[in-house]
Amino acid sequence: MAAQEYKLKGLTSLSISPGSKQEVEVEGIEDGKVLLVNAGGHIQALGSRCTHYGAPLVKGVLTGSGRLTCPWHGACFNTRTGDIESAPALDALPAFKLAERDGAVYVTGDEATIKNSRRRPNFSCNVGATAKHEGHIVIVGGGSGAMGAVEGLREKGFDAPITIISNEGYLPIDRPKLSKALIADAAKLAWRGKSWFDAGSVSWVDGEVDNVDFSTRTVRTKSGSSHSYTKLILATGGTPRLLPLQGFKVLGNIFTLRSVHDTKKINAAIGESKGKKIVVVGSSFIGMEVAGATSKDNTVTVVGMEKVPLDRILGEKVGAAIQKTFEGKGVKFHMNAGVDKAEPSGSDPSNVGAVYLKDGTRIEADLVILGVGVAPATEYLRDNPVLRLEEDGSLKTDENFLVQGLKDVYAIGDIATYPYNGPGGDGKHTRIEHWNVAQNAGRSAAQHIVNPGSPAPFFVPVFWSALGAQLRYCGNSGPSVGGWDDLVLQGDLEQSKFIVYYTRGDTVVAAASIGMDPAVMQTAELMRVGRMPNKAMLQAGHDVLSVNLSD
C-alpha cells in the first residue's frame, strides 16, 4: 500500500515541549494513532505501541538523547529512526514524516503500517560475490540470545552466511509464555517464520551439537554433520535441574518446564477436565508462574525452601505479599520445607501419587512440576581440552561476550558469566538468567563482530513476571555482585501498588514494582546514565518519576 498524507486530529501546530510525548489520532484511519515525541528538540512521529506486547508508548520513558522505553518490559527504541536499542522487541517502530501547514499537522505513511505500529527491521540479505563481509558465523542454540545476535548482525549490515543449530525442533519462540500461560503450540509462540530466515540467508539446522573443535573451527552434531566457522556464538541456554531424590527419576507425571514439549506433557497430564492435584517444587519465578498458570480449576501446592516465595531476590516483605495474593486464589504453600521423596500412585504405580517432605508431611499429587533452577547447558563442552568451564558450568567472557582464552568465540545468555557494570557491580562477573539479558547479549556480540573497535554497549538487566499481577524488575541484586543489605519501600504492598528499591550501602542496585509503571523502567534508565537517586533520597520520599531525563 502506497504512503499518503494523513491529518492528525486536533492539532493545529507542532507545539510539543522537549521531553514530552503525545498520542494523536490519525484522521481517516480507524484506530489509527501515532506518537509524537520531542527528544532533545527534535520532534518525530512514531508508532504508538510497543512492538513487543503492544504497550502504549505514551506511558513510556523518554530521554533527551532520543531513547524511548516501553513501560512494561524495557524494550527501547531510537526516537529518530524507530530502530531497536534494547530487548525484548524484535520489530522496530515506524518513523513517519511530519508536515505543518495551514493550521494543521500531517503525517505521511501507509494505513497498514500506521495501524500495526511496527516496522520489520532490515533483515534481507543476499549472500554472494558482492558481500562486504567474509567468513561464516555459526550460532549454537535457537533462543533469545540467538535471535538477538542474528537480527543484530543483519541490521548492522553483516552480509556473510549465518547458520543456526538448534536441538529444540522448532523455530525460536517467545519462551516466557511457556511458564506464564502454558502455551503448547510452537506456531503460536514463534517469533519469525522460516521465510524470514530464508530472506536473511540464515540457514537453520535441526540438530544437537556434541563437539566443538576450536583449533579447526568446526562444530559437529550428534548426527555427524560438520559446520566450519570464522566466528562462533554459543547460545545454548539452560537445562532444568532435577531432584536426585527417591522416585523423582523413575516416576511418570513429574515434569520440568523449558520447552514446548514440556508444556504439551504438562497440559496432557492436567487434561481437559482439570481438577488435578498439582505439586510445584520451587518458589522462585518459574515455580510461582506455573502455580499461577495452573491454579484455576486445579488444587495447587507450592513447596519452597525459603521462608516466603522469592525471599532471596525480593525480600521477606514482598515475598509475603505475593504469597498472600496466591493464597487468595487457592494456592497452598509449604515453606521452609525440604522434599524427601516421591511416592508412586496407588492406582498407577508408574506415576507419582504423592510427595513427602522431610518433616513427614505427605502431599497428594496427580502431577509434579519442578522449578528448582537451571544449569548452563554446556555438557557438550565439559570435556573439551582447550576450554575451562566455571564451577557452575558457565563460560567466562569479557564485556563483549567474547569467551576468555578463545579467539572469535562468544557466549551469551544463561551460559555466560560476564562483567557487570551496573550499579554496585564494579565489573564483577555474574551470570543472569533473564530473557532480555540474553537478547541484549546477542546484540552486543553482533556489534562487536561488525564493529570490533566500538565500545561494548551497556544495558541494565530488566525482567518481568506474572505473579498474580505483573511484576517488573531491573538491576542486579545477586550474590555474585554483592547482593543487597536493605530495601526502601514506596507504596502499598497490600494493594499491590508499590515499588521496592534494593540497596547496598547508599547505592540502589535493583528495583521491583507492581502497579507502578513506568517506575522500574525509569529506574533502569536512571541507572544506565548514572543519575539514580541514592538510598537516603528515596527514604525521604523522592519519586524517581520526578527526575527529568530530557536534559
Coordinates of C-alpha atoms in Angstrom, one line a residue:
M1 CA 0.0 0.0 0.0
A2 CA 1.4 3.4 -1.0
A3 CA 2.2 6.0 1.5
Q4 CA 0.0 9.1 1.7
E5 CA -0.5 12.1 3.8
Y6 CA -3.0 12.0 6.8
K7 CA -4.2 14.8 9.0
L8 CA -3.6 14.5 12.8
K9 CA -6.8 15.0 14.7
G10 CA -7.0 18.1 16.9
L11 CA -3.5 19.5 16.1
T12 CA -3.0 23.0 14.7
S13 CA 0.8 23.1 15.2
L14 CA 3.8 21.1 16.3
S15 CA 4.0 22.7 19.7
I16 CA 5.2 19.8 21.9
S17 CA 7.7 20.7 24.5
P18 CA 11.1 19.0 24.9
G19 CA 10.8 15.7 26.9
S20 CA 7.1 15.4 26.1
K21 CA 5.1 12.7 24.4
Q22 CA 1.6 12.9 22.8
E23 CA -0.6 10.2 21.3
V24 CA -2.6 11.5 18.5
E25 CA -5.4 10.0 16.4
V26 CA -4.9 9.8 12.6
E27 CA -7.9 11.0 10.7
G28 CA -9.2 8.6 8.0
I29 CA -7.7 5.5 9.7
E30 CA -9.9 3.6 12.1
D31 CA -8.0 3.1 15.4
G32 CA -5.0 4.7 13.7
K33 CA -2.7 6.6 16.1
V34 CA 0.8 7.9 16.1
L35 CA 3.1 9.0 19.0
L36 CA 4.7 12.5 18.8
V37 CA 7.9 12.8 20.8
N38 CA 10.2 15.8 21.4
A39 CA 13.6 14.4 22.3
G40 CA 16.3 17.0 22.6
G41 CA 14.4 19.5 20.5
H42 CA 13.7 17.0 17.6
I43 CA 10.0 16.3 17.1
Q44 CA 9.2 12.9 15.5
A45 CA 6.1 10.8 14.8
L46 CA 6.5 7.1 15.6
G47 CA 4.3 4.1 16.0
S48 CA 2.3 4.4 19.2
R49 CA 2.5 0.9 20.6
C50 CA 5.5 -1.2 21.6
T51 CA 6.2 -3.9 19.1
H52 CA 6.7 -6.5 21.9
Y53 CA 3.3 -6.8 23.6
G54 CA 1.6 -3.6 22.5
A55 CA 2.1 -1.4 25.5
P56 CA 1.1 2.3 24.9
L57 CA 4.4 4.1 24.5
V58 CA 2.9 7.4 25.6
K59 CA 3.2 5.9 29.1
G60 CA 6.9 5.0 28.5
V61 CA 10.2 6.7 29.4
L62 CA 11.7 9.3 27.1
T63 CA 15.2 10.7 27.3
G64 CA 16.7 13.8 25.7
S65 CA 19.3 11.6 23.9
G66 CA 16.5 10.0 22.0
R67 CA 15.6 6.8 23.7
L68 CA 12.0 5.7 24.2
T69 CA 11.5 2.8 26.6
C70 CA 8.4 0.7 26.9
P71 CA 6.7 1.0 30.3
W72 CA 6.1 -2.8 30.6
H73 CA 9.1 -4.8 29.6
G74 CA 12.0 -2.5 28.8
A75 CA 12.1 -2.6 25.0
C76 CA 13.9 0.6 23.8
F77 CA 13.7 2.4 20.5
N78 CA 15.6 5.3 18.8
T79 CA 13.2 8.2 18.5
R80 CA 14.7 9.5 15.3
T81 CA 14.6 6.2 13.4
G82 CA 12.4 3.8 15.4
D83 CA 15.3 1.3 15.5
I84 CA 15.6 -1.2 18.3
E85 CA 18.1 -0.2 21.0
S86 CA 17.2 -2.8 23.7
A87 CA 15.4 -6.1 24.0
P88 CA 12.8 -7.7 24.0
A89 CA 11.3 -6.1 20.9
L90 CA 12.2 -7.8 17.6
D91 CA 10.4 -5.3 15.3
A92 CA 11.3 -1.6 15.1
L93 CA 8.9 1.3 15.3
P94 CA 7.8 3.0 12.1
A95 CA 9.0 6.6 11.9
F96 CA 6.8 9.0 9.9
K97 CA 7.4 12.2 8.2
L98 CA 5.6 15.2 9.7
A99 CA 4.4 18.4 7.9
E100 CA 2.8 21.5 9.4
R101 CA 0.8 23.9 7.2
D102 CA -2.4 26.0 7.1
G103 CA -3.1 25.4 10.8
A104 CA -2.9 21.6 10.7
V105 CA -0.4 18.8 11.1
Y106 CA 0.0 15.9 8.8
V107 CA 1.8 12.6 8.9
T108 CA 2.9 10.6 5.8
G109 CA 2.6 6.8 5.9
D110 CA 0.6 3.8 4.7
E111 CA -2.5 2.8 6.5
A112 CA -1.4 -0.7 7.5
T113 CA 1.9 0.5 9.0
I114 CA 0.2 3.2 11.0
K115 CA -2.4 0.7 12.3
N116 CA 0.1 -2.0 13.1
S117 CA 2.6 0.3 14.7
R118 CA 5.6 -1.8 13.7
R119 CA 8.3 -2.0 11.1
R120 CA 10.2 -5.1 10.3
P121 CA 14.0 -4.4 10.6
N122 CA 16.2 -4.6 7.6
F123 CA 16.9 -8.3 7.6
S124 CA 17.1 -9.3 4.0
C125 CA 20.5 -10.3 2.8
N126 CA 21.7 -11.7 -0.5
V127 CA 24.9 -13.6 0.3
G128 CA 27.1 -13.7 -2.8
A129 CA 30.1 -12.3 -4.6
T130 CA 29.2 -8.7 -3.7
A131 CA 29.2 -9.4 0.1
K132 CA 31.3 -6.9 2.1
H133 CA 32.0 -9.4 4.9
E134 CA 33.9 -12.7 4.7
G135 CA 33.5 -15.9 6.6
H136 CA 30.7 -17.8 8.2
I137 CA 29.0 -17.3 11.6
V138 CA 27.7 -20.4 13.4
I139 CA 25.3 -19.9 16.3
V140 CA 24.6 -22.9 18.5
G141 CA 21.2 -22.5 20.2
G142 CA 17.9 -21.1 19.0
G143 CA 16.6 -19.0 21.8
S144 CA 16.5 -15.3 22.8
G145 CA 20.3 -14.8 22.6
A146 CA 20.5 -16.3 19.1
M147 CA 17.7 -14.1 17.8
G148 CA 19.3 -11.0 19.3
A149 CA 22.6 -12.0 17.6
V150 CA 21.2 -12.8 14.2
E151 CA 18.9 -9.7 14.0
G152 CA 21.7 -7.5 15.3
L153 CA 24.1 -8.8 12.6
R154 CA 21.8 -8.3 9.7
E155 CA 20.5 -4.9 11.0
K156 CA 24.1 -3.7 11.1
G157 CA 24.8 -4.8 7.5
F158 CA 26.7 -8.1 8.1
D159 CA 26.2 -10.0 4.9
A160 CA 28.1 -13.2 5.2
P161 CA 26.4 -16.6 5.8
I162 CA 24.9 -17.4 9.2
T163 CA 23.9 -20.9 10.4
I164 CA 21.8 -21.6 13.5
I165 CA 22.0 -25.1 15.0
S166 CA 19.2 -25.9 17.5
N167 CA 18.0 -29.1 19.1
E168 CA 14.6 -27.8 20.1
G169 CA 12.8 -29.0 17.0
Y170 CA 11.1 -25.7 16.2
L171 CA 12.0 -22.1 15.3
P172 CA 12.7 -19.5 18.0
I173 CA 9.8 -19.0 20.4
D174 CA 8.7 -16.4 22.9
R175 CA 9.8 -18.7 25.8
P176 CA 8.4 -16.6 28.7
K177 CA 4.9 -17.5 27.7
L178 CA 5.6 -21.2 28.5
S179 CA 5.6 -20.7 32.2
K180 CA 3.2 -17.7 32.3
A181 CA 0.5 -19.3 30.2
L182 CA 1.4 -22.9 29.4
I183 CA 1.0 -22.4 25.7
A184 CA 1.9 -25.6 23.9
D185 CA 1.7 -24.6 20.2
A186 CA 5.1 -23.6 18.8
A187 CA 3.5 -21.9 15.9
K188 CA 1.6 -19.5 18.2
L189 CA 4.8 -18.7 20.1
A190 CA 7.1 -18.4 17.1
W191 CA 8.9 -15.1 16.7
R192 CA 9.7 -15.5 13.0
G193 CA 8.7 -17.9 10.2
K194 CA 11.0 -19.9 8.1
S195 CA 10.7 -17.5 5.2
W196 CA 12.1 -14.7 7.4
F197 CA 15.3 -16.7 8.0
D198 CA 15.5 -17.6 4.3
A199 CA 15.2 -14.0 3.3
G200 CA 18.1 -13.2 5.6
S201 CA 20.3 -16.0 4.2
V202 CA 20.2 -17.7 7.6
S203 CA 20.4 -21.5 7.4
W204 CA 18.6 -23.4 10.1
V205 CA 19.9 -26.8 11.2
D206 CA 17.9 -29.1 13.5
G207 CA 20.5 -31.0 15.5
E208 CA 22.3 -31.3 18.8
V209 CA 25.9 -30.2 19.0
D210 CA 28.2 -32.7 20.8
N211 CA 31.6 -31.4 19.9
V212 CA 33.4 -28.1 19.1
D213 CA 37.0 -28.3 17.7
F214 CA 38.3 -24.8 18.4
S215 CA 41.6 -25.5 16.7
T216 CA 40.0 -26.3 13.3
R217 CA 37.0 -24.0 14.0
T218 CA 34.5 -26.8 13.4
V219 CA 31.2 -27.6 15.1
R220 CA 29.9 -31.2 14.9
T221 CA 26.4 -32.6 15.7
K222 CA 25.3 -35.9 17.1
S223 CA 24.0 -36.9 13.6
G224 CA 27.5 -36.4 12.2
S225 CA 27.1 -33.2 10.3
S226 CA 30.0 -30.7 10.4
H227 CA 30.0 -26.9 10.2
S228 CA 33.0 -24.7 9.9
Y229 CA 33.0 -21.2 11.3
T230 CA 35.0 -18.0 11.4
K231 CA 33.0 -16.6 14.3
L232 CA 31.1 -18.8 16.8
I233 CA 28.3 -17.8 19.1
L234 CA 27.4 -20.2 21.8
A235 CA 23.8 -19.6 23.0
T236 CA 22.6 -23.0 24.3
G237 CA 20.7 -21.7 27.3
G238 CA 19.9 -23.7 30.4
T239 CA 19.0 -27.2 31.4
P240 CA 16.3 -27.5 34.1
R241 CA 17.7 -29.1 37.3
L242 CA 16.2 -32.3 38.6
L243 CA 15.9 -33.6 42.1
P244 CA 18.2 -36.5 42.9
L245 CA 15.8 -38.0 45.3
Q246 CA 13.8 -41.3 45.6
G247 CA 11.1 -41.6 43.0
F248 CA 11.8 -38.4 41.0
K249 CA 13.9 -40.0 38.3
V250 CA 11.6 -43.1 37.7
L251 CA 8.0 -42.0 38.2
G252 CA 5.9 -40.5 35.5
N253 CA 4.0 -37.2 35.6
I254 CA 7.0 -35.4 37.1
F255 CA 7.9 -32.5 34.8
T256 CA 10.3 -29.7 34.3
L257 CA 9.4 -26.7 32.2
R258 CA 11.7 -25.3 29.5
S259 CA 10.3 -26.2 26.1
V260 CA 7.1 -26.6 24.1
H261 CA 7.4 -30.4 24.5
D262 CA 7.3 -29.8 28.3
T263 CA 4.1 -27.8 28.2
K264 CA 2.4 -30.3 26.0
K265 CA 3.2 -33.1 28.5
I266 CA 2.0 -30.9 31.4
N267 CA -1.2 -30.0 29.7
A268 CA -1.9 -33.6 28.7
A269 CA -1.4 -34.7 32.4
I270 CA -3.8 -32.0 33.6
G271 CA -6.3 -32.9 30.9
E272 CA -9.4 -31.0 29.8
S273 CA -11.4 -31.9 32.9
K274 CA -8.7 -30.5 35.2
G275 CA -9.4 -30.8 38.9
K276 CA -5.9 -32.2 39.4
K277 CA -3.7 -32.1 42.5
I278 CA -0.5 -30.3 41.3
V279 CA 2.6 -30.0 43.5
V280 CA 5.1 -27.3 42.4
V281 CA 8.5 -27.8 43.9
G282 CA 10.3 -24.4 43.9
S283 CA 9.1 -21.0 44.9
S284 CA 11.1 -18.7 42.7
F285 CA 9.9 -17.2 39.4
I286 CA 9.3 -20.3 37.3
G287 CA 7.6 -22.2 40.1
M288 CA 5.4 -19.3 41.1
E289 CA 4.4 -18.6 37.5
V290 CA 3.5 -22.2 36.9
A291 CA 1.5 -22.2 40.1
G292 CA -0.4 -19.2 38.9
A293 CA -1.0 -20.6 35.4
T294 CA -2.4 -23.9 36.7
S295 CA -4.3 -22.8 39.8
K296 CA -7.6 -22.2 38.1
D297 CA -9.7 -25.4 38.4
N298 CA -6.9 -27.4 40.0
T299 CA -5.6 -27.8 43.5
V300 CA -2.0 -26.4 43.6
T301 CA 0.5 -26.7 46.4
V302 CA 3.9 -24.9 46.3
V303 CA 6.8 -26.3 48.2
G304 CA 9.7 -23.9 48.9
M305 CA 12.9 -23.9 50.8
E306 CA 12.7 -20.2 51.6
K307 CA 10.7 -18.5 54.4
V308 CA 8.4 -16.9 51.7
P309 CA 8.4 -17.2 47.9
L310 CA 11.2 -15.2 46.2
D311 CA 12.7 -14.3 49.6
R312 CA 16.3 -14.2 48.3
I313 CA 15.5 -11.9 45.4
L314 CA 12.6 -9.7 46.5
G315 CA 12.9 -9.9 50.3
E316 CA 10.5 -11.2 53.0
K317 CA 8.0 -8.3 52.9
V318 CA 7.4 -8.5 49.2
G319 CA 7.5 -12.3 49.1
A320 CA 4.9 -12.5 51.9
A321 CA 2.6 -10.1 50.0
I322 CA 2.9 -12.3 46.8
Q323 CA 2.2 -15.4 48.8
K324 CA -0.9 -13.8 50.3
T325 CA -2.1 -12.9 46.8
F326 CA -1.7 -16.5 45.6
E327 CA -3.3 -17.9 48.8
G328 CA -6.3 -15.7 47.9
K329 CA -6.6 -17.7 44.7
G330 CA -6.5 -21.0 46.5
V331 CA -2.8 -21.9 46.2
K332 CA -1.4 -23.7 49.2
F333 CA 2.2 -23.3 50.5
H334 CA 4.7 -25.4 52.5
M335 CA 7.6 -23.0 53.1
N336 CA 10.9 -23.6 54.9
A337 CA 10.4 -27.1 53.6
G338 CA 12.6 -29.8 52.1
V339 CA 11.4 -32.6 49.8
D340 CA 12.2 -36.1 50.9
K341 CA 10.9 -38.4 48.2
A342 CA 8.1 -39.0 45.6
E343 CA 5.7 -41.9 46.2
P344 CA 4.0 -44.0 43.4
S345 CA 0.3 -43.6 42.8
G346 CA -1.9 -46.4 44.2
S347 CA -3.9 -46.6 41.0
D348 CA -1.0 -46.4 38.7
P349 CA 2.4 -47.2 40.2
S350 CA 4.3 -45.9 37.2
N351 CA 3.1 -42.4 38.0
V352 CA 3.6 -40.2 41.0
G353 CA 0.9 -40.2 43.7
A354 CA 2.4 -38.1 46.5
V355 CA 5.3 -36.0 47.6
Y356 CA 6.8 -36.4 51.0
L357 CA 8.5 -33.6 52.8
K358 CA 11.4 -34.0 55.2
D359 CA 9.1 -33.4 58.2
G360 CA 6.9 -36.3 57.2
T361 CA 4.2 -34.3 55.5
R362 CA 2.5 -36.2 52.7
I363 CA 1.1 -34.1 49.8
E364 CA -1.1 -36.0 47.3
A365 CA -0.1 -35.3 43.7
D366 CA -1.5 -36.2 40.3
L367 CA 1.5 -34.4 38.8
V368 CA 4.6 -32.6 40.0
I369 CA 6.3 -29.7 38.3
L370 CA 9.9 -28.9 39.2
G371 CA 11.0 -25.3 39.3
V372 CA 14.3 -25.7 41.1
G373 CA 16.6 -23.7 38.8
V374 CA 18.6 -24.4 35.6
A375 CA 22.2 -25.2 34.9
P376 CA 24.2 -23.8 32.0
A377 CA 23.6 -26.2 29.0
T378 CA 27.3 -26.8 28.3
E379 CA 27.6 -30.6 28.6
Y380 CA 28.9 -30.6 25.0
L381 CA 31.9 -28.6 26.2
R382 CA 32.6 -30.2 29.5
D383 CA 35.5 -32.5 28.3
N384 CA 36.9 -30.0 25.8
P385 CA 40.7 -30.0 26.2
V386 CA 41.2 -26.3 25.4
L387 CA 38.3 -24.9 27.5
R388 CA 37.8 -24.4 31.2
L389 CA 34.3 -24.1 32.4
E390 CA 33.4 -22.1 35.5
E391 CA 32.4 -24.0 38.6
D392 CA 28.7 -23.7 37.7
G393 CA 29.3 -24.9 34.1
S394 CA 29.2 -21.5 32.5
L395 CA 31.7 -19.7 30.3
K396 CA 33.6 -16.6 31.5
T397 CA 33.5 -13.7 29.0
D398 CA 34.6 -10.1 28.6
E399 CA 32.2 -7.2 28.3
N400 CA 31.7 -8.0 24.6
F401 CA 30.8 -11.6 25.5
L402 CA 34.0 -13.0 24.0
V403 CA 35.0 -16.2 25.8
Q404 CA 38.2 -15.7 27.7
G405 CA 41.1 -17.7 26.3
L406 CA 39.4 -18.4 23.0
K407 CA 39.6 -16.4 19.7
D408 CA 36.4 -15.4 17.8
V409 CA 34.1 -17.4 20.2
Y410 CA 31.2 -15.7 22.0
A411 CA 29.0 -17.0 24.8
I412 CA 25.6 -15.3 25.6
G413 CA 22.6 -15.9 27.7
D414 CA 22.3 -18.5 30.5
I415 CA 25.7 -19.9 29.8
A416 CA 27.7 -16.6 30.0
T417 CA 29.3 -15.2 33.1
Y418 CA 30.1 -11.7 32.2
P419 CA 31.4 -8.5 33.9
Y420 CA 28.5 -6.5 35.3
N421 CA 29.0 -2.7 35.3
G422 CA 25.6 -1.7 36.6
P423 CA 25.1 0.0 40.0
G424 CA 27.2 -1.8 42.6
G425 CA 28.6 -4.2 40.0
D426 CA 32.1 -2.7 39.5
G427 CA 32.9 -5.2 36.8
K428 CA 32.3 -8.3 38.9
H429 CA 31.5 -11.3 36.9
T430 CA 27.9 -12.5 37.1
R431 CA 25.6 -14.9 35.3
I432 CA 22.0 -13.8 34.7
E433 CA 19.2 -16.0 33.5
H434 CA 17.0 -13.3 32.1
W435 CA 15.3 -13.2 28.7
N436 CA 16.2 -9.6 28.0
V437 CA 19.8 -10.1 29.0
A438 CA 20.3 -13.0 26.6
Q439 CA 18.9 -11.0 23.7
N440 CA 20.9 -7.9 24.5
A441 CA 24.0 -10.0 24.9
G442 CA 23.3 -11.3 21.4
R443 CA 23.1 -7.8 20.1
S444 CA 26.3 -6.9 21.9
A445 CA 28.1 -9.8 20.3
A446 CA 26.8 -8.8 16.9
Q447 CA 28.0 -5.2 17.3
H448 CA 31.5 -6.5 18.3
I449 CA 31.6 -8.7 15.2
V450 CA 30.6 -6.0 12.8
N451 CA 32.5 -3.1 14.6
P452 CA 35.2 -4.7 16.8
G453 CA 36.6 -1.4 17.8
S454 CA 33.4 0.0 19.2
P455 CA 32.7 0.3 22.9
A456 CA 30.7 -2.5 24.4
P457 CA 27.1 -1.5 24.9
F458 CA 25.9 -1.2 28.5
F459 CA 22.4 -2.4 29.3
V460 CA 20.6 -2.7 32.7
P461 CA 19.0 -6.1 33.2
V462 CA 15.2 -6.0 33.0
F463 CA 12.8 -8.8 33.5
W464 CA 9.1 -9.3 34.4
S465 CA 7.0 -12.0 35.9
A466 CA 3.3 -12.9 36.2
L467 CA 2.7 -13.2 40.0
G468 CA -1.0 -12.5 40.3
A469 CA -0.2 -9.1 39.0
Q470 CA 2.6 -8.0 36.7
L471 CA 6.0 -7.6 38.5
R472 CA 8.7 -5.5 36.9
Y473 CA 12.4 -5.7 37.9
C474 CA 15.6 -4.0 36.9
G475 CA 19.2 -4.1 38.1
N476 CA 21.1 -6.9 39.7
S477 CA 21.0 -7.8 43.4
G478 CA 22.5 -11.2 43.1
P479 CA 25.2 -12.5 45.5
S480 CA 27.8 -12.7 42.7
V481 CA 27.9 -8.9 42.7
G482 CA 27.5 -8.3 46.4
G483 CA 23.8 -8.8 47.0
W484 CA 21.7 -6.2 48.9
D485 CA 21.5 -5.3 52.5
D486 CA 18.4 -3.1 52.8
L487 CA 15.4 -2.0 50.9
V488 CA 13.2 1.1 50.6
L489 CA 9.5 0.6 50.1
Q490 CA 7.3 3.2 48.4
G491 CA 3.6 2.4 48.0
D492 CA 1.3 -0.2 49.5
L493 CA 2.1 -3.9 49.4
E494 CA -1.5 -4.8 50.5
Q495 CA -2.9 -3.0 47.5
S496 CA -0.3 -4.5 45.1
K497 CA 0.8 -1.0 44.2
F498 CA 4.4 -0.4 45.2
I499 CA 8.0 -0.1 44.2
V500 CA 10.9 -1.5 46.2
Y501 CA 14.4 -0.3 45.9
Y502 CA 17.1 -2.8 46.9
T503 CA 20.2 -1.1 48.2
R504 CA 23.8 -1.9 49.3
G505 CA 25.1 0.9 51.4
D506 CA 23.7 4.0 49.8
T507 CA 23.6 2.6 46.3
V508 CA 20.4 1.3 44.7
V509 CA 21.4 -2.0 43.0
A510 CA 17.9 -3.1 41.9
A511 CA 14.2 -2.3 41.9
A512 CA 10.9 -4.2 41.7
S513 CA 7.4 -2.9 41.3
I514 CA 3.8 -4.0 40.9
G515 CA 1.2 -1.5 39.7
M516 CA 3.6 1.4 39.4
D517 CA 4.6 1.6 35.7
P518 CA 6.8 3.1 34.4
A519 CA 8.7 3.5 37.6
V520 CA 11.0 0.5 37.1
M521 CA 11.8 1.4 33.5
Q522 CA 12.6 5.0 34.7
T523 CA 14.8 3.5 37.3
A524 CA 16.6 1.3 34.7
E525 CA 17.3 4.4 32.5
L526 CA 18.5 6.4 35.5
M527 CA 20.8 3.5 36.4
R528 CA 22.1 3.4 32.8
V529 CA 23.0 7.1 32.7
G530 CA 24.3 7.2 36.3
R531 CA 21.6 9.5 37.7
M532 CA 19.8 7.1 40.1
P533 CA 18.8 8.8 43.4
N534 CA 20.5 7.2 46.4
K535 CA 19.0 5.4 49.3
A536 CA 18.7 8.4 51.6
M537 CA 16.8 10.4 48.9
L538 CA 14.4 7.5 48.4
Q539 CA 13.9 7.1 52.1
A540 CA 12.9 10.8 52.2
G541 CA 10.2 10.0 49.7
H542 CA 11.9 11.1 46.4
D543 CA 9.9 9.9 43.4
V544 CA 12.1 8.6 40.5
L545 CA 9.5 9.7 38.0
S546 CA 10.2 13.3 39.0
V547 CA 13.7 13.1 37.7
N548 CA 13.9 14.9 34.3
L549 CA 15.6 12.7 31.7
S550 CA 15.1 15.1 28.9
D551 CA 18.2 17.2 29.9

